[in-house]
Coordinates of N, CA and C in Angstrom, one line a residue:
M18 N 7.3 -75.9 40.7 CA 6.5 -74.7 40.2 C 6.2 -73.7 41.3
L19 N 6.0 -74.0 42.5 CA 5.7 -73.0 43.5 C 6.9 -72.2 43.8
E20 N 8.1 -72.8 43.6 CA 9.2 -72.0 43.8 C 9.6 -71.1 42.8
I21 N 9.1 -71.6 41.3 CA 9.3 -70.8 40.4 C 8.5 -69.5 40.5
V22 N 7.2 -69.7 40.8 CA 6.3 -68.7 40.8 C 6.8 -67.6 42.2
K23 N 7.4 -68.4 43.3 CA 7.8 -67.6 44.1 C 9.0 -66.6 43.6
A24 N 9.8 -67.1 43.0 CA 11.1 -66.5 42.4 C 10.6 -65.4 41.3
L25 N 9.4 -65.8 40.5 CA 8.9 -64.7 39.7 C 8.1 -63.6 40.2
T26 N 7.7 -63.8 41.4 CA 6.8 -62.8 42.1 C 7.3 -61.4 42.1
P27 N 8.5 -61.4 42.7 CA 9.1 -60.2 43.1 C 9.4 -59.4 41.6
I28 N 9.8 -60.2 40.5 CA 10.1 -59.7 39.3 C 8.9 -59.0 38.8
I29 N 7.6 -59.8 38.9 CA 6.3 -59.4 38.4 C 6.0 -58.1 39.1
V30 N 6.1 -58.2 40.4 CA 5.6 -56.7 41.3 C 6.5 -55.7 40.7
C31 N 7.8 -56.0 40.4 CA 8.8 -55.0 40.0 C 8.3 -54.3 38.8
I32 N 7.9 -55.1 37.8 CA 7.5 -54.8 36.3 C 6.3 -53.9 36.3
I33 N 5.3 -54.4 37.2 CA 4.1 -53.8 37.5 C 4.3 -52.4 38.1
G34 N 5.3 -52.4 39.1 CA 5.6 -51.2 39.7 C 6.2 -50.1 39.0
L35 N 7.0 -50.8 37.9 CA 7.6 -49.7 37.1 C 6.6 -49.4 35.8
S36 N 5.8 -50.1 35.6 CA 4.7 -49.9 34.5 C 3.9 -48.7 34.8
I37 N 3.4 -48.7 36.1 CA 2.5 -47.6 36.6 C 2.9 -46.4 36.4
P38 N 4.2 -46.1 36.8 CA 4.8 -44.6 36.6 C 5.1 -44.3 35.0
F39 N 5.5 -45.3 34.5 CA 5.7 -45.2 32.9 C 4.5 -44.8 32.2
Y40 N 3.4 -45.7 32.7 CA 2.0 -45.4 32.0 C 1.6 -43.8 32.3
K41 N 1.7 -43.7 33.6 CA 1.3 -42.2 34.0 C 2.1 -41.1 33.3
L42 N 3.5 -41.4 33.1 CA 4.2 -40.5 32.6 C 4.0 -40.4 31.1
Y43 N 3.4 -41.6 30.4 CA 3.0 -41.6 29.0 C 1.8 -40.6 28.8
T44 N 0.8 -40.9 29.9 CA -0.5 -40.1 29.8 C -0.3 -38.8 30.0
E45 N 0.5 -38.4 31.1 CA 0.7 -37.0 31.3 C 1.5 -36.4 30.1
N46 N 2.5 -37.1 29.3 CA 3.1 -36.6 28.3 C 2.1 -36.3 27.1
K47 N 1.2 -37.3 27.0 CA 0.3 -37.1 25.9 C -0.8 -36.0 26.1
K48 N -1.1 -35.6 27.5 CA -2.0 -34.7 27.8 C -1.3 -33.3 27.5
L49 N 0.1 -33.3 27.9 CA 0.9 -32.2 27.7 C 1.1 -31.8 26.2
K50 N 1.3 -32.8 25.4 CA 1.3 -32.6 24.0 C 0.1 -32.0 23.4
S51 N -1.1 -32.7 24.0 CA -2.4 -32.1 23.5 C -2.4 -30.6 23.8
S52 N -2.0 -30.2 25.2 CA -2.3 -28.9 25.8 C -1.4 -28.1 24.8
N53 N -0.1 -28.6 24.7 CA 0.8 -27.7 23.8 C 0.4 -27.2 22.4
S54 N -0.4 -28.4 21.9 CA -0.9 -28.3 20.5 C -2.0 -27.2 20.4
A55 N -2.9 -27.3 21.4 CA -4.0 -26.3 21.7 C -3.4 -24.9 21.8
L56 N -2.5 -24.9 22.6 CA -1.7 -23.7 22.8 C -1.1 -23.1 21.7
S57 N -0.5 -23.9 20.9 CA 0.2 -23.7 19.5 C -0.9 -23.0 18.8
D58 N -1.9 -23.8 18.7 CA -3.2 -23.3 17.6 C -3.7 -21.8 18.2
K59 N -3.6 -21.7 19.4 CA -4.1 -20.3 19.9 C -3.1 -19.3 19.5
I60 N -1.8 -19.6 19.8 CA -0.6 -18.6 19.3 C -0.8 -18.6 17.9
E61 N -1.0 -19.6 17.2 CA -1.1 -19.2 15.7 C -2.1 -18.5 15.2
D62 N -3.3 -18.6 16.0 CA -4.6 -17.7 15.6 C -4.1 -16.4 16.0
L63 N -3.4 -16.1 17.2 CA -3.3 -14.7 17.7 C -2.3 -14.1 16.6
T64 N -1.2 -15.0 16.1 CA -0.2 -14.5 15.2 C -0.9 -14.1 14.1
I65 N -1.8 -14.8 13.2 CA -2.6 -14.5 12.3 C -3.2 -13.1 12.4
S66 N -3.8 -13.0 13.6 CA -4.5 -11.9 14.1 C -3.7 -10.6 14.0
L67 N -2.5 -10.7 14.5 CA -1.6 -9.5 14.5 C -0.2 -9.7 15.1
Q68 N 0.6 -10.1 14.2 CA 2.0 -10.2 14.7 C 2.6 -8.9 15.3
M69 N 2.8 -8.9 16.6 CA 3.1 -7.5 17.2 C 4.3 -8.0 18.1
D70 N 5.5 -8.0 17.6 CA 6.8 -8.1 18.5 C 6.9 -6.7 19.1
L71 N 8.0 -6.7 19.9 CA 8.4 -5.4 20.5 C 8.6 -4.3 19.7
Q72 N 9.2 -4.5 18.4 CA 9.5 -3.5 17.5 C 8.4 -3.0 17.0
T73 N 7.3 -4.0 16.5 CA 6.2 -3.6 15.8 C 5.4 -2.7 16.6
F74 N 5.3 -3.1 18.2 CA 4.6 -2.3 19.2 C 5.0 -1.0 19.3
N75 N 6.5 -0.8 19.2 CA 7.1 0.5 19.3 C 6.6 1.4 18.1
D76 N 6.6 0.8 17.0 CA 6.5 1.4 15.6 C 5.0 1.9 15.7
I77 N 4.0 1.0 16.3 CA 2.6 1.4 16.3 C 2.6 2.6 17.1
K78 N 3.1 2.6 18.4 CA 2.9 3.4 19.3 C 3.6 4.7 18.8
D79 N 4.5 4.8 18.1 CA 5.2 6.1 17.4 C 4.2 6.7 16.5
I80 N 3.4 5.9 15.6 CA 2.4 6.3 14.7 C 1.3 6.9 15.6
A81 N 0.8 6.2 16.7 CA -0.2 6.7 17.3 C 0.2 7.9 18.1
E82 N 1.3 8.3 18.6 CA 1.6 9.4 19.4 C 1.8 10.6 18.3
N83 N 2.4 10.3 17.1 CA 2.4 11.3 16.0 C 1.2 11.9 15.6
I84 N 0.1 11.0 15.6 CA -1.2 11.5 15.4 C -1.8 12.4 16.4
L85 N -1.8 11.7 17.7 CA -2.1 12.5 18.8 C -1.4 13.8 19.1
H86 N -0.3 13.7 18.9 CA 0.7 15.0 19.0 C 0.4 16.2 18.2
N87 N 0.0 15.7 16.9 CA 0.0 16.8 15.9 C -1.4 17.2 15.4
T88 N -2.6 16.5 15.9 CA -3.9 16.6 15.7 C -4.6 16.7 17.0
K89 N -5.9 17.0 16.8 CA -6.8 17.3 17.9 C -7.2 15.9 18.4
A90 N -7.0 14.7 17.6 CA -7.2 13.4 18.0 C -6.8 13.3 19.5
D91 N -7.7 12.5 20.3 CA -7.3 12.2 21.6 C -7.2 10.7 21.9
R92 N -7.9 10.0 21.0 CA -8.1 8.6 21.2 C -7.8 7.8 20.0
F93 N -7.0 6.7 20.1 CA -6.6 6.1 19.0 C -6.7 4.5 19.3
L94 N -7.5 3.8 18.5 CA -7.8 2.4 18.5 C -7.6 1.6 17.4
I95 N -6.9 0.4 17.5 CA -6.9 -0.5 16.4 C -8.0 -1.6 16.8
L96 N -8.8 -1.9 15.6 CA -9.9 -2.9 16.1 C -9.8 -4.0 15.1
T97 N -10.3 -5.1 15.4 CA -10.2 -6.4 14.5 C -11.8 -7.0 14.5
A98 N -12.0 -7.4 13.3 CA -13.4 -8.3 13.1 C -13.1 -9.5 12.2
T99 N -13.9 -10.6 12.3 CA -13.7 -11.4 11.5 C -14.8 -11.5 10.4
N100 N -14.6 -12.1 9.1 CA -15.6 -12.4 8.0 C -15.3 -13.4 7.4
G101 N -16.4 -14.2 6.8 CA -16.1 -15.4 6.1 C -17.4 -16.2 6.0
T102 N -17.3 -17.6 6.8 CA -18.5 -18.4 6.6 C -19.7 -17.7 7.3
R103 N -19.3 -16.9 8.3 CA -20.4 -16.1 9.0 C -20.1 -14.6 8.8
D104 N -21.2 -14.0 8.7 CA -21.0 -12.6 8.4 C -20.5 -11.8 9.6
M105 N -19.8 -10.5 9.5 CA -19.3 -9.9 10.5 C -20.3 -9.5 11.8
R106 N -20.1 -10.0 12.9 CA -20.9 -9.7 14.2 C -20.1 -9.1 15.1
F107 N -18.9 -9.5 15.3 CA -18.2 -9.0 16.5 C -16.8 -8.2 16.3
A108 N -16.5 -7.2 17.1 CA -15.3 -6.6 17.0 C -14.7 -6.5 18.4
T109 N -13.3 -6.2 18.2 CA -12.5 -6.5 19.4 C -11.5 -5.4 19.3
A110 N -11.3 -4.5 20.5 CA -10.2 -3.5 20.4 C -8.9 -4.3 20.9
V111 N -7.9 -4.2 20.0 CA -6.6 -4.9 20.2 C -5.6 -4.1 20.7
Y112 N -5.7 -2.7 20.6 CA -4.7 -1.5 20.8 C -5.4 -0.3 21.1
E113 N -4.8 0.3 22.1 CA -5.3 1.7 22.5 C -4.3 2.8 22.9
H114 N -4.3 4.0 22.5 CA -3.5 5.1 23.0 C -4.2 6.3 23.1
H115 N -4.1 7.0 24.1 CA -4.7 8.2 24.5 C -3.7 9.3 24.9
K116 N -4.5 10.6 24.5 CA -3.8 11.7 25.1 C -3.9 11.9 26.7
T117 N -3.1 12.4 27.3 CA -3.2 12.6 28.7 C -4.0 14.0 29.1
N118 N -5.2 13.8 29.0 CA -6.1 15.2 29.3 C -7.4 14.4 30.0
P119 N -8.0 15.3 30.8 CA -9.4 14.9 31.5 C -10.5 14.3 30.7
K120 N -10.5 14.7 29.5 CA -11.5 14.5 28.4 C -11.6 13.0 28.0
V121 N -10.5 12.4 28.0 CA -10.4 11.0 27.6 C -10.7 9.9 28.6
T122 N -11.0 10.4 29.8 CA -11.1 9.5 30.9 C -12.2 8.3 30.6
L123 N -13.3 8.7 30.1 CA -14.3 7.8 29.7 C -14.1 6.9 28.7
S124 N -13.0 7.1 27.8 CA -12.4 6.1 26.8 C -11.4 5.3 27.1
L125 N -10.7 5.3 28.3 CA -9.8 4.6 28.8 C -10.2 3.2 28.9
G126 N -9.3 2.2 28.8 CA -9.7 0.8 29.0 C -10.5 0.1 28.0
A127 N -10.3 0.6 26.5 CA -11.2 0.1 25.6 C -10.7 -1.4 25.0
T128 N -9.5 -1.7 25.4 CA -9.1 -3.2 25.1 C -9.8 -4.1 26.1
G129 N -10.3 -3.6 27.1 CA -10.8 -4.5 28.2 C -12.3 -4.6 27.9
K130 N -12.9 -3.5 27.5 CA -14.5 -3.2 27.4 C -14.8 -3.8 26.1
Y131 N -14.1 -3.8 25.0 CA -14.5 -4.1 23.7 C -13.9 -5.3 23.2
V132 N -14.3 -6.5 23.7 CA -13.8 -7.8 23.4 C -14.9 -8.7 22.8
K133 N -14.8 -8.9 21.6 CA -15.9 -9.6 20.9 C -17.2 -8.8 21.3
F134 N -17.2 -7.6 21.0 CA -18.5 -6.7 21.1 C -19.3 -7.1 20.0
E135 N -20.6 -7.6 20.1 CA -21.6 -7.9 19.1 C -22.2 -6.7 18.7
F136 N -22.0 -6.2 17.5 CA -22.5 -5.0 16.9 C -23.7 -5.1 15.9
D137 N -24.3 -4.0 15.7 CA -25.7 -4.1 14.9 C -25.4 -3.8 13.5
S138 N -26.4 -3.8 12.8 CA -26.3 -3.7 11.2 C -25.7 -2.3 10.7
C139 N -25.8 -1.1 11.5 CA -25.1 0.2 11.3 C -23.8 0.1 11.4
Y140 N -23.3 -0.7 12.6 CA -21.8 -0.8 13.0 C -21.2 -1.3 11.6
K141 N -22.0 -2.7 11.3 CA -21.4 -3.5 10.3 C -21.2 -2.9 9.0
K142 N -22.2 -2.0 8.7 CA -22.2 -1.3 7.3 C -21.0 -0.1 7.4
M143 N -21.0 0.3 8.6 CA -19.7 1.4 8.6 C -18.3 0.8 8.3
L144 N -18.2 -0.6 9.0 CA -17.1 -1.2 8.8 C -16.8 -1.7 7.2
K145 N -17.8 -2.1 6.6 CA -17.7 -2.4 5.3 C -17.5 -1.2 4.3
D146 N -18.1 0.0 4.6 CA -17.9 1.1 4.0 C -16.4 1.6 4.1
A147 N -15.9 1.4 5.3 CA -14.5 1.8 5.5 C -13.4 1.0 4.6
E148 N -14.0 -0.4 4.5 CA -13.1 -1.2 3.7 C -13.1 -0.7 2.0
L149 N -14.4 -0.5 2.0 CA -14.9 0.0 0.3 C -14.2 1.2 0.1
Y150 N -14.2 2.2 0.9 CA -13.8 3.7 0.6 C -12.5 3.9 1.2
G151 N -12.0 3.1 2.2 CA -10.6 3.4 2.7 C -10.8 4.1 4.1
S152 N -11.9 4.9 4.4 CA -12.1 5.5 5.7 C -13.7 6.1 5.7
V153 N -13.9 6.1 6.9 CA -15.4 6.9 7.0 C -15.5 7.9 8.1
D154 N -15.8 9.2 7.7 CA -15.6 10.3 8.7 C -17.1 10.3 9.4
L155 N -17.0 10.6 10.8 CA -18.4 10.6 11.6 C -18.3 11.7 12.4
K156 N -19.5 12.4 12.4 CA -19.7 13.4 13.3 C -21.2 12.9 14.2
V157 N -20.6 12.8 15.5 CA -21.5 11.9 16.3 C -23.0 12.7 16.5
S158 N -23.0 13.8 16.5 CA -24.2 14.5 16.7 C -25.1 14.3 15.7
E159 N -24.7 13.8 14.4 CA -25.5 13.7 13.1 C -25.8 12.2 12.8
M160 N -25.0 11.3 13.7 CA -25.3 9.8 13.5 C -26.7 9.4 13.7
E161 N -27.2 8.4 13.1 CA -28.4 7.8 13.4 C -28.3 7.0 14.7
D162 N -29.3 6.7 15.4 CA -29.2 5.9 16.7 C -28.8 4.4 16.3
C163 N -27.6 4.0 17.0 CA -27.0 2.8 16.6 C -26.0 2.4 17.7
D164 N -25.3 1.2 17.8 CA -24.4 0.9 18.8 C -23.2 1.7 18.7
L165 N -22.8 2.2 17.7 CA -21.5 3.1 17.5 C -21.8 4.4 18.2
K166 N -23.1 5.1 17.7 CA -23.2 6.3 18.3 C -23.4 6.3 20.0
D167 N -24.0 5.1 20.4 CA -24.1 5.0 21.8 C -22.7 4.9 22.6
I168 N -21.9 4.1 22.1 CA -20.5 4.1 22.4 C -19.8 5.5 22.4
Y169 N -20.0 6.2 21.3 CA -19.4 7.7 21.3 C -19.8 8.5 22.2
D170 N -21.4 8.5 22.4 CA -22.0 9.3 23.3 C -21.6 9.0 24.6
T171 N -21.4 7.7 25.0 CA -21.1 7.4 26.3 C -19.6 7.9 26.8
E172 N -18.8 7.9 25.6 CA -17.5 8.4 26.0 C -17.1 10.0 25.5
N173 N -18.4 10.6 25.1 CA -18.3 12.0 25.0 C -17.3 12.2 23.8
I174 N -17.2 11.5 22.9 CA -16.6 11.6 21.5 C -17.4 12.6 20.6
A175 N -16.7 13.4 19.8 CA -17.6 14.4 18.9 C -17.4 14.0 17.6
Y176 N -16.0 13.6 17.2 CA -15.7 13.2 15.8 C -14.9 12.2 15.9
S177 N -15.0 11.2 14.7 CA -14.2 10.1 14.7 C -14.0 9.9 13.0
K178 N -12.7 9.2 12.9 CA -12.4 8.8 11.6 C -11.9 7.4 11.7
V179 N -12.8 6.4 10.8 CA -12.5 5.0 11.1 C -11.8 4.6 9.6
N180 N -10.6 4.2 9.6 CA -9.9 3.8 8.5 C -9.7 2.3 8.6
F181 N -9.9 1.6 7.3 CA -9.6 0.3 7.1 C -8.1 0.0 6.9
L182 N -7.5 -1.0 7.5 CA -6.1 -1.0 7.5 C -5.7 -2.3 6.7
F183 N -6.1 -3.3 6.9 CA -5.8 -4.6 6.1 C -6.7 -5.9 6.2
R184 N -6.6 -6.7 5.5 CA -7.5 -8.0 5.6 C -6.5 -9.1 5.6
G185 N -6.5 -10.0 6.6 CA -5.5 -11.3 6.6 C -6.3 -12.5 6.8
K186 N -5.7 -13.5 6.3 CA -6.2 -14.9 6.2 C -6.1 -15.4 7.5
I187 N -7.3 -16.1 8.0 CA -7.2 -17.0 9.3 C -7.1 -18.4 8.6
D188 N -8.1 -18.6 7.6 CA -8.0 -20.0 7.0 C -8.5 -19.9 5.6
E189 N -8.8 -20.8 4.8 CA -9.4 -20.7 3.4 C -10.7 -20.1 3.4
K190 N -11.6 -20.0 4.5 CA -12.8 -19.5 4.5 C -13.0 -18.6 5.3
N191 N -12.0 -17.9 6.1 CA -12.2 -16.9 7.0 C -11.1 -15.9 6.9
D192 N -11.5 -14.6 7.0 CA -10.4 -13.6 7.0 C -10.5 -12.9 8.3
R193 N -9.6 -12.0 8.7 CA -9.4 -11.2 9.8 C -9.4 -9.8 9.4
L194 N -10.0 -8.8 9.6 CA -9.9 -7.5 9.1 C -9.5 -6.4 10.3
F195 N -8.7 -5.4 10.0 CA -8.3 -4.5 11.0 C -8.5 -3.2 10.5
Y196 N -9.2 -2.4 11.5 CA -9.3 -1.0 11.4 C -8.6 -0.1 12.4
S197 N -8.7 1.2 12.1 CA -8.1 2.1 13.0 C -9.3 3.1 13.3
S198 N -9.5 3.5 14.6 CA -10.3 4.6 14.9 C -9.8 5.6 15.6
I199 N -9.8 6.8 15.0 CA -9.1 8.1 15.5 C -10.1 9.0 15.9
A200 N -10.2 9.4 17.1 CA -11.5 10.4 17.5 C -10.9 11.3 18.4
T201 N -11.7 12.3 18.5 CA -11.5 13.5 19.2 C -12.8 13.9 20.2
H202 N -12.4 14.4 21.3 CA -13.5 14.6 22.5 C -13.9 16.1 22.1
E203 N -12.9 16.9 21.3 CA -13.2 18.3 21.0 C -14.4 18.6 20.1
N204 N -15.3 19.4 20.3 CA -16.2 19.8 19.4 C -15.9 20.5 18.2
K205 N -15.0 20.0 17.5 CA -14.3 20.7 16.3 C -13.9 19.5 15.4
N206 N -14.2 19.6 14.2 CA -13.9 18.5 13.3 C -12.4 18.7 12.8
F207 N -11.8 17.5 12.4 CA -10.3 17.6 11.9 C -10.2 18.6 10.6
T208 N -9.1 19.4 10.7 CA -8.9 20.4 9.6 C -8.2 19.6 8.6
R209 N -8.1 20.3 7.3 CA -7.5 19.5 6.2 C -6.0 19.1 6.6
K210 N -5.3 19.9 7.3 CA -3.9 19.7 7.7 C -3.9 18.4 8.6
E211 N -4.8 18.5 9.5 CA -4.8 17.3 10.4 C -5.3 16.0 9.6
N212 N -6.2 16.1 8.9 CA -6.4 14.9 7.9 C -5.1 14.5 7.2
A213 N -4.7 15.4 6.7 CA -3.4 14.8 6.0 C -2.3 14.1 6.8
I214 N -2.1 14.6 8.0 CA -1.3 14.1 8.9 C -1.7 12.6 9.4
I215 N -3.1 12.5 9.5 CA -3.7 11.3 9.9 C -3.5 10.4 8.8
K216 N -3.7 10.8 7.5 CA -3.7 9.8 6.5 C -2.1 9.4 6.2
M217 N -1.3 10.3 6.4 CA 0.1 9.9 6.2 C 0.6 8.8 7.2
N218 N 0.1 8.9 8.4 CA 0.4 8.0 9.5 C -0.3 6.7 9.3
V219 N -1.7 6.8 8.9 CA -2.4 5.7 8.7 C -1.9 4.8 7.5
D220 N -1.5 5.5 6.5 CA -0.6 4.6 5.4 C 0.6 4.1 5.9
K221 N 1.3 4.6 6.8 CA 2.6 4.1 7.3 C 2.1 2.9 8.2
L222 N 1.0 2.9 8.9 CA 0.7 1.8 9.7 C 0.2 0.8 8.8
K223 N -0.7 1.1 7.7 CA -1.1 0.0 6.7 C 0.1 -0.8 6.2
F224 N 1.1 0.0 6.0 CA 2.2 -0.8 5.2 C 3.1 -1.6 6.3
L225 N 3.2 -1.2 7.7 CA 3.8 -1.7 8.6 C 3.0 -3.2 8.9
L226 N 1.8 -3.2 9.1 CA 1.0 -4.4 9.3 C 1.0 -5.3 8.3
N227 N 0.8 -4.7 6.9 CA 1.0 -5.7 5.8 C 2.2 -6.4 5.6
E228 N 3.3 -5.7 5.9 CA 4.7 -6.1 5.9 C 4.9 -7.3 6.9
K229 N 4.3 -7.0 8.2 CA 4.4 -8.0 9.3 C 3.7 -9.3 9.1
N230 N 2.7 -9.1 8.3 CA 1.6 -10.4 8.3 C 1.6 -10.9 6.8
N231 N 2.6 -10.8 6.0 CA 2.8 -11.2 4.7 C 4.0 -12.2 4.8

């Protein structure tokens, strides 16, 4: 019996020795799958938010540059907010483009500054009006005190147009809404010709984003 135990001992030790690495490999693989699943969920959520491949990015850039080049607009943003089981409370800037001039300095870095920015009831009403009517025109000096006016005053913006772009599904209960914010630091409102140029390009942007997310 003792001899059998002695004979089996190296085999048992070997099996245990092999089992430990295999168990570690199994647990690490399980963790990796879990991490990949979480990452996949995040990527899926981002994809739902805005599918932006290189071509889409370049198309958006062309639209923004067309607006900035042909109008007095000098700041172009794409904003997103969620709505559903919870009412809209946060907005995030996901894209920005600016003219190259000293006036826009205070507006630079919007995608870093406005991340899940919690807004007030006036801001929420403005976003809802933009979806209801298609766009909202704002003269900063005539705005009531609110979060959006504070942002514009901080950036020295004089006029702004907020356009509703589209509403996309996150899940059965929640939607993600997209808006463009086209603003100028000049103390002159957009002309009829400029408004026509902006509308034409915003319509093109709506079509592009709806096409990419359907």
